Coordinates of C-alpha atoms in Angstrom, one line a residue:
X24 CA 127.3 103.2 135.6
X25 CA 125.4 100.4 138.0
X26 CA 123.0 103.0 139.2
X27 CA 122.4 104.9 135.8
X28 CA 121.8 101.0 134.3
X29 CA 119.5 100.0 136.8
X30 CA 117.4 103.4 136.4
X31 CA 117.5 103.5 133.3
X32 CA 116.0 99.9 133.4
X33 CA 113.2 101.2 135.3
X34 CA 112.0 104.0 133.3
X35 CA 112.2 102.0 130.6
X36 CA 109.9 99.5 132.5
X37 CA 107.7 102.3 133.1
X38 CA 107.4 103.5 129.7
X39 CA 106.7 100.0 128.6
X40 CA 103.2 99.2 131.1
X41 CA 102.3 103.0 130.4
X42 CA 101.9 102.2 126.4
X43 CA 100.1 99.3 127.9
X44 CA 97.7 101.0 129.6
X45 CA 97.6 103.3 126.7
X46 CA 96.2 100.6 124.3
X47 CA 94.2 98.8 127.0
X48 CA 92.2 102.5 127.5
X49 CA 91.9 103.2 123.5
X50 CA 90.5 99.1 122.9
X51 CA 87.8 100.5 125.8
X52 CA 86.8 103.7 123.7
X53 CA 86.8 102.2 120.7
X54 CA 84.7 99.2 122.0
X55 CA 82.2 102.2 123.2
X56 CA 81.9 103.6 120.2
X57 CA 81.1 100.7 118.4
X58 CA 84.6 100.0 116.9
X59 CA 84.6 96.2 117.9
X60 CA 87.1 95.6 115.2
X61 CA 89.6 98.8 116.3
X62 CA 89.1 97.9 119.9
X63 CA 89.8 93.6 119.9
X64 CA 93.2 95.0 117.7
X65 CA 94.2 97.3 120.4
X66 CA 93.5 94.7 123.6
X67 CA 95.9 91.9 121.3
X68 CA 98.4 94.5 120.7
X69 CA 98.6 95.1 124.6
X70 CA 98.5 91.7 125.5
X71 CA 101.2 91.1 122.8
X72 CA 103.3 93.5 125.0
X73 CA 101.5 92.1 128.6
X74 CA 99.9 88.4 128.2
X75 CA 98.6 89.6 131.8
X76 CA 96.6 92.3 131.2
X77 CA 93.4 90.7 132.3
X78 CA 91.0 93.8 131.8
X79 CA 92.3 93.2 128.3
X80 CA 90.9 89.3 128.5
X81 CA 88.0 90.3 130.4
X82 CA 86.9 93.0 127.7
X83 CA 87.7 90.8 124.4
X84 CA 85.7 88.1 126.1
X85 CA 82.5 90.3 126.4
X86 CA 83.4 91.5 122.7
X87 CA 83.2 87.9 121.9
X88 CA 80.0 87.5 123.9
X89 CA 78.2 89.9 121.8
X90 CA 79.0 88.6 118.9
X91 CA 77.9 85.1 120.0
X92 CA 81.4 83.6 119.6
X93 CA 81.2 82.2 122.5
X94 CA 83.7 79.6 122.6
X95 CA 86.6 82.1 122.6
X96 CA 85.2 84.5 124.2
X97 CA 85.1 81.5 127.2
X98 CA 88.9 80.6 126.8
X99 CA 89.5 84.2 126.8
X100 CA 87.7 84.9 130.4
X101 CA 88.9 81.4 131.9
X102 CA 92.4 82.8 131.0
X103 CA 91.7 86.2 132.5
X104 CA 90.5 84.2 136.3
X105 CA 93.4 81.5 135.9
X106 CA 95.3 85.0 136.0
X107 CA 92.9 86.3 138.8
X108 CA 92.9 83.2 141.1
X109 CA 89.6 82.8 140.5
X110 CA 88.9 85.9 142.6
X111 CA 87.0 88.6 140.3
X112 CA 83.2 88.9 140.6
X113 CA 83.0 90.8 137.2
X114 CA 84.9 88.0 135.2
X115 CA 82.5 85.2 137.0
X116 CA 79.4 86.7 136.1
X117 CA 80.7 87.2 132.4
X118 CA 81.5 83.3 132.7
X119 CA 78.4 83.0 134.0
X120 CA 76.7 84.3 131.2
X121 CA 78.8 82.8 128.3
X122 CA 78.0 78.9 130.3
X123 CA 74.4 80.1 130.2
X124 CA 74.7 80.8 126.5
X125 CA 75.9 77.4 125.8
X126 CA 73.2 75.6 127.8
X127 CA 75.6 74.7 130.5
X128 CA 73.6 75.6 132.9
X129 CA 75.1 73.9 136.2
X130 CA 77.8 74.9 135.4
X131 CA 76.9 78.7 134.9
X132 CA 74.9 78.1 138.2
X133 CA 78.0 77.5 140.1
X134 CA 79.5 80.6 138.8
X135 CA 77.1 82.6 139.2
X136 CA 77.1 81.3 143.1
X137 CA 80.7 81.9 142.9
X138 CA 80.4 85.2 141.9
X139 CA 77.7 86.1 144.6
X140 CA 80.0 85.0 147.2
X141 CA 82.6 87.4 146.2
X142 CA 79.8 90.2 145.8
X143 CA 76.4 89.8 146.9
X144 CA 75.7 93.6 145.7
X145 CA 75.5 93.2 141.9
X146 CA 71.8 93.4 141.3
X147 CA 72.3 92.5 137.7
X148 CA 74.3 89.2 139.1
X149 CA 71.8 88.2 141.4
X150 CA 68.9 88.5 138.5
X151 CA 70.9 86.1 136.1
X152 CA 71.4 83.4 139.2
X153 CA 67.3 83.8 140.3
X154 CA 66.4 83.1 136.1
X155 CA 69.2 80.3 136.2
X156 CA 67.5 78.6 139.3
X157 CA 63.9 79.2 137.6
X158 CA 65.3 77.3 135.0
X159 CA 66.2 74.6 136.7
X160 CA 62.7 74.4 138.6
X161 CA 64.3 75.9 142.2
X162 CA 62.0 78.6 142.7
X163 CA 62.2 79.3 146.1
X164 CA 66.3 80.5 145.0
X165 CA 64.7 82.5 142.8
X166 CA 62.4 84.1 144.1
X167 CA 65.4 84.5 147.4
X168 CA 67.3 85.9 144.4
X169 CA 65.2 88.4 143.0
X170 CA 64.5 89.4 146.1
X171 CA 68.1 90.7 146.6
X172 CA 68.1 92.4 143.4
X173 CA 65.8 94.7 144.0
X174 CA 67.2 95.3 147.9
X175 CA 70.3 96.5 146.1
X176 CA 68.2 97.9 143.3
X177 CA 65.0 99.4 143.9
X178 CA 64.4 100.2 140.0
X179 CA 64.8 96.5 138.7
X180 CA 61.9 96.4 137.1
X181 CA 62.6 93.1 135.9
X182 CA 62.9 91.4 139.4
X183 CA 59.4 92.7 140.4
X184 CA 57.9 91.5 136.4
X185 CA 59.5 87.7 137.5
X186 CA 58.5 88.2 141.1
X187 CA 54.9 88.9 140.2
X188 CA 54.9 85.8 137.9
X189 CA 55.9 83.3 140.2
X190 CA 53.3 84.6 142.7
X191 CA 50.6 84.6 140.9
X192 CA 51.1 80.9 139.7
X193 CA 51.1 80.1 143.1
X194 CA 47.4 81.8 143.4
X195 CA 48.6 84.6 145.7
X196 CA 47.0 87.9 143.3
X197 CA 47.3 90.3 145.9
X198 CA 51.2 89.8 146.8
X199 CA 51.6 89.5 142.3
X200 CA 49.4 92.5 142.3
X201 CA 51.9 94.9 144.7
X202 CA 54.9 93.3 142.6
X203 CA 53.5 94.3 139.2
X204 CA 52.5 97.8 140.4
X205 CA 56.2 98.5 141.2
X206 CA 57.3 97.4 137.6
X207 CA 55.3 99.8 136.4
X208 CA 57.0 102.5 138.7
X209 CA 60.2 101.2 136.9
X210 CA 61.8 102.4 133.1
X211 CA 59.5 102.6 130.3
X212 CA 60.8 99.3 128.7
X213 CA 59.5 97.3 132.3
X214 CA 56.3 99.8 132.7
X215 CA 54.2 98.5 129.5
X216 CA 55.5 94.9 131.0
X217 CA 53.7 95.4 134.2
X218 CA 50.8 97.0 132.5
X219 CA 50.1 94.0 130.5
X220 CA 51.0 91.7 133.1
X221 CA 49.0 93.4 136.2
X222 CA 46.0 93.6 133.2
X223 CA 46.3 89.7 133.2
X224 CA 46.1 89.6 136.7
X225 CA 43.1 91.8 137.0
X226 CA 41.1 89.7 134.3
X227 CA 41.6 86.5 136.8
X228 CA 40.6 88.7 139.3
X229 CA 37.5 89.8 137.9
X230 CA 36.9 86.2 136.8
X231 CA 36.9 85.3 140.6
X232 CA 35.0 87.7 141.9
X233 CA 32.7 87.1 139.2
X234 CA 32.7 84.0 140.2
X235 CA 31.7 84.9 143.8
X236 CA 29.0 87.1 142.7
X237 CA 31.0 90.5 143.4
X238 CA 29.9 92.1 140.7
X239 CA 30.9 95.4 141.2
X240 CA 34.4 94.6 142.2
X241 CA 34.7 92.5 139.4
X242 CA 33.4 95.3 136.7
X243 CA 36.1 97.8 138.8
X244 CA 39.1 95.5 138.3
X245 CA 38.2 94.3 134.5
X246 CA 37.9 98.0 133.5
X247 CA 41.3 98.9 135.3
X248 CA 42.8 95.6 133.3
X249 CA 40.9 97.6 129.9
X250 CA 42.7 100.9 130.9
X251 CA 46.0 99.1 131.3
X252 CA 45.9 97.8 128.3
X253 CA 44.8 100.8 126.4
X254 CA 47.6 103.0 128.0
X255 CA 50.4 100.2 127.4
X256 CA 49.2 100.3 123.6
X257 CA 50.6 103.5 122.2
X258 CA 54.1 103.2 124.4
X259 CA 55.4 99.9 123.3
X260 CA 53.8 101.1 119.2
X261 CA 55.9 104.2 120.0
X262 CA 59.2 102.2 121.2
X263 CA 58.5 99.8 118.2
X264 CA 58.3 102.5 115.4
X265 CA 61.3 104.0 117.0
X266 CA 63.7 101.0 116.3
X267 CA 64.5 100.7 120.1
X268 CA 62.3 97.6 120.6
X269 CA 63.4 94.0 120.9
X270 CA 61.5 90.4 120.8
X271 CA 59.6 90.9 124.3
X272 CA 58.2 94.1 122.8
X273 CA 56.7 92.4 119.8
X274 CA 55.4 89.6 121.9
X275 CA 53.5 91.9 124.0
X276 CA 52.3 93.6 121.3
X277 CA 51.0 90.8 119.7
X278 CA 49.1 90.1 122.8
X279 CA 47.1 93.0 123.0
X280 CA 44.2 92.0 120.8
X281 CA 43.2 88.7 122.2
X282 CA 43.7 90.4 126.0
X283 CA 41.5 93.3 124.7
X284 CA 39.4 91.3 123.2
X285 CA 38.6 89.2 126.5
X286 CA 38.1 92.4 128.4
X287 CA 35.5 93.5 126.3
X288 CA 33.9 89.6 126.5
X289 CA 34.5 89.7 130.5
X290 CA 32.9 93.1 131.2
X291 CA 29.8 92.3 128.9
X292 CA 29.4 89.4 131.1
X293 CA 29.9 91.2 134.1
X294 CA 27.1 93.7 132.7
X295 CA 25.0 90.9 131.9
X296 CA 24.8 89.6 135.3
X297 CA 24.0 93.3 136.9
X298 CA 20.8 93.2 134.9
X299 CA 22.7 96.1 133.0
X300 CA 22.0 94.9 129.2
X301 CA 22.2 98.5 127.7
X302 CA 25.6 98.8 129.3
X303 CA 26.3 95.4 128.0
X304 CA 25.1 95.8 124.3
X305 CA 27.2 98.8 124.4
X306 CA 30.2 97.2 125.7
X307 CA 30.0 94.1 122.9
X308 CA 29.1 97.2 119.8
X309 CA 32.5 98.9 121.0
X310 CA 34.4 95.3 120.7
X311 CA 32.5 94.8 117.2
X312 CA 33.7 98.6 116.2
X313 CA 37.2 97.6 117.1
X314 CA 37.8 94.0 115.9
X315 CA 35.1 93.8 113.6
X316 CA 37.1 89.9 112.5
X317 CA 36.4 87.9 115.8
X318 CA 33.3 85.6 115.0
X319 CA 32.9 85.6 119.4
X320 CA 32.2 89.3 119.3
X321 CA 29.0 89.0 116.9
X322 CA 27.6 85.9 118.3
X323 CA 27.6 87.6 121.7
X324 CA 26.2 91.0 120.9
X325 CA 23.5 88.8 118.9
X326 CA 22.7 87.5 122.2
X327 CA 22.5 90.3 123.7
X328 CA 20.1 92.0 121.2
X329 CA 17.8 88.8 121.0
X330 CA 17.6 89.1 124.8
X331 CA 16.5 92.7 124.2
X332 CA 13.9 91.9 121.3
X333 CA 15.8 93.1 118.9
X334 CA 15.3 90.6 116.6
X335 CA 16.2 92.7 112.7
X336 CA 19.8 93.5 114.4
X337 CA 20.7 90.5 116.2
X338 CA 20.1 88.2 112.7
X339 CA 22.5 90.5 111.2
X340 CA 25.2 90.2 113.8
X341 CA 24.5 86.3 113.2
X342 CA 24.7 86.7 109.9
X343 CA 28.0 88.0 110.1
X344 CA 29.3 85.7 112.9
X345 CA 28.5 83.0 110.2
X346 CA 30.3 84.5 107.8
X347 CA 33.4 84.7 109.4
X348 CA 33.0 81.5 110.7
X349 CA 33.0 80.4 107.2
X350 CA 35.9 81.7 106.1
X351 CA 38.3 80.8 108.8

């Protein structure tokens, strides 16, 4: 009778972590099928039967996360490591992102350094700790840390976008310049990024060369910056129509016009200064075909005219840069 009890104890133990994992897998496919509800019921239910099942705290936590409850969804993962010893990479990083959430940003910091420590491999880990540190004004970390990323991950297009940035504050184009031109080797969400930010670049380059008196490098790199632009253009519309856009999309969106509208103004200039004015009152017509509302456009292609003598069409072009000087 001993032995049958004490088996019969075991399979019963045994029937009792299976259902466990049972409800810990459905809360998963219900959480990736949208079913947030379905899934948090199915994690409480096994952690009613097992208050140790930590994938079950480390999943309801991210629930949480997403829906910006973030101060359970932090008790939740700090239970789930007390559990852990402190020893999971995954359930840092997730505490690392609810700290950063709540502007606790030492904090997340430290966790996110935690996290590293335990595994240094998680591109995605070592981009949150590099933004984190360019928060917090260390940018040699986080430029050390989006480095790393993209050592583990050669496609994190977001590394190169943030490593081109911080270079080209710094004044160093050329090194921005390689960084941006690897975004836009990246997904189609980072490409248009790169495009518009590598366009930037090549505008301040043109200005410098301009500068310089390199004209003809300078007309090359502002019409590269044009095509950029103008490629970019009907990708992140496309995304946008589509629904699958976010905040960052609309922002560069919105920044199209003024940096198209400066390309147009810089390669007019650059015309200008070749001696080129037919290739310059062109250049100014096409701006004034395309954003027929910015009073700049019409004052400079009526300088451009009156240069040329022709007097009838550059009053009208001042005629109409008055106008909408007026009514602004």
């Amino acid at each position: 009778a001993g032995s049958r009890y004490i088996l019969g104890a075991f399979l019963l133990l045994e029937d009792h972590v299976e259902h466990v994992r049972r409800l810990k897998n459905r809360g998963a496919e219900l959480r990736t099928s949208g079913d947030l509800t379905g899934a948090v019921n199915h994690f409480e239910w096994a952690l009613a039967l097992n208050p140790r099942c930590t994938t079950c705290l480390k999943d309801w936590a991210e629930i949480l996360l997403s829906q910006k409850n973030f101060v359970e969804a932090e008790k939740k993962i700090r239970n789930a490591l007390e559990l852990l010893e402190g020893q999971d990479s995954d359930a840092l990083f997730t505490l690392g992102l609810i700290l950063s959430e709540q502007g606790k940003d030492d904090e997340s910091i430290a966790v996110y350094k935690k996290s590293v420590e335990l595994n240094g491999e998680d591109a995605e880990l070592c981009y949150n700790l590099g933004i984190k540190l360019g928060e917090q004004g260390d940018t040699k970390g986080e430029l050390a840390m989006y480095k790393k990323t993209v050592s583990i991950d050669g496609n994190f297009g977001g590394a190169y976008i943030n490593m081109g940035t911080i270079l080209a504050s710094s004044g160093d184009l050329a090194s921005a310049e390689v960084m941006f031109l690897k975004a836009i080797q990246c997904s189609e969400e980072v490409r248009t990024k790169g495009m518009f930010n590598l366009s930037l670049l090549l505008q301040q380059k043109a200005n410098n060369l301009a500068t310089s008196g390199n004209l003809e490098e300078a007309k090359a790199a502002i019409m590269e910056a044009s095509k950029l632009l103008d490629d970019a253009k009907p990708l992140i519309d496309a995304r946008i129509a589509l629904g699958g856009s976010n905040s960052e999309d609309a922002m560069y969106a919105s920044q199209f016009k003024p940096m198209r509208v400066q390309c147009h103004r810089v390669l007019g200039q650059v015309m200008a200064g070749m001696g080129d004015m037919v290739s310059c009152e062109q250049e100014f017509r096409i701006a004034s075909e395309k954003f027929p509302d910015i009073p700049g456009i019409w004052a400079a292609l009526s300088r451009v005219l009156e240069i040329q003598g022709k007097m009838d069409e550059a009053q009208v072009c001042k005629a109409k840069f008055e106008a909408l000087q007026n009514s602004m």
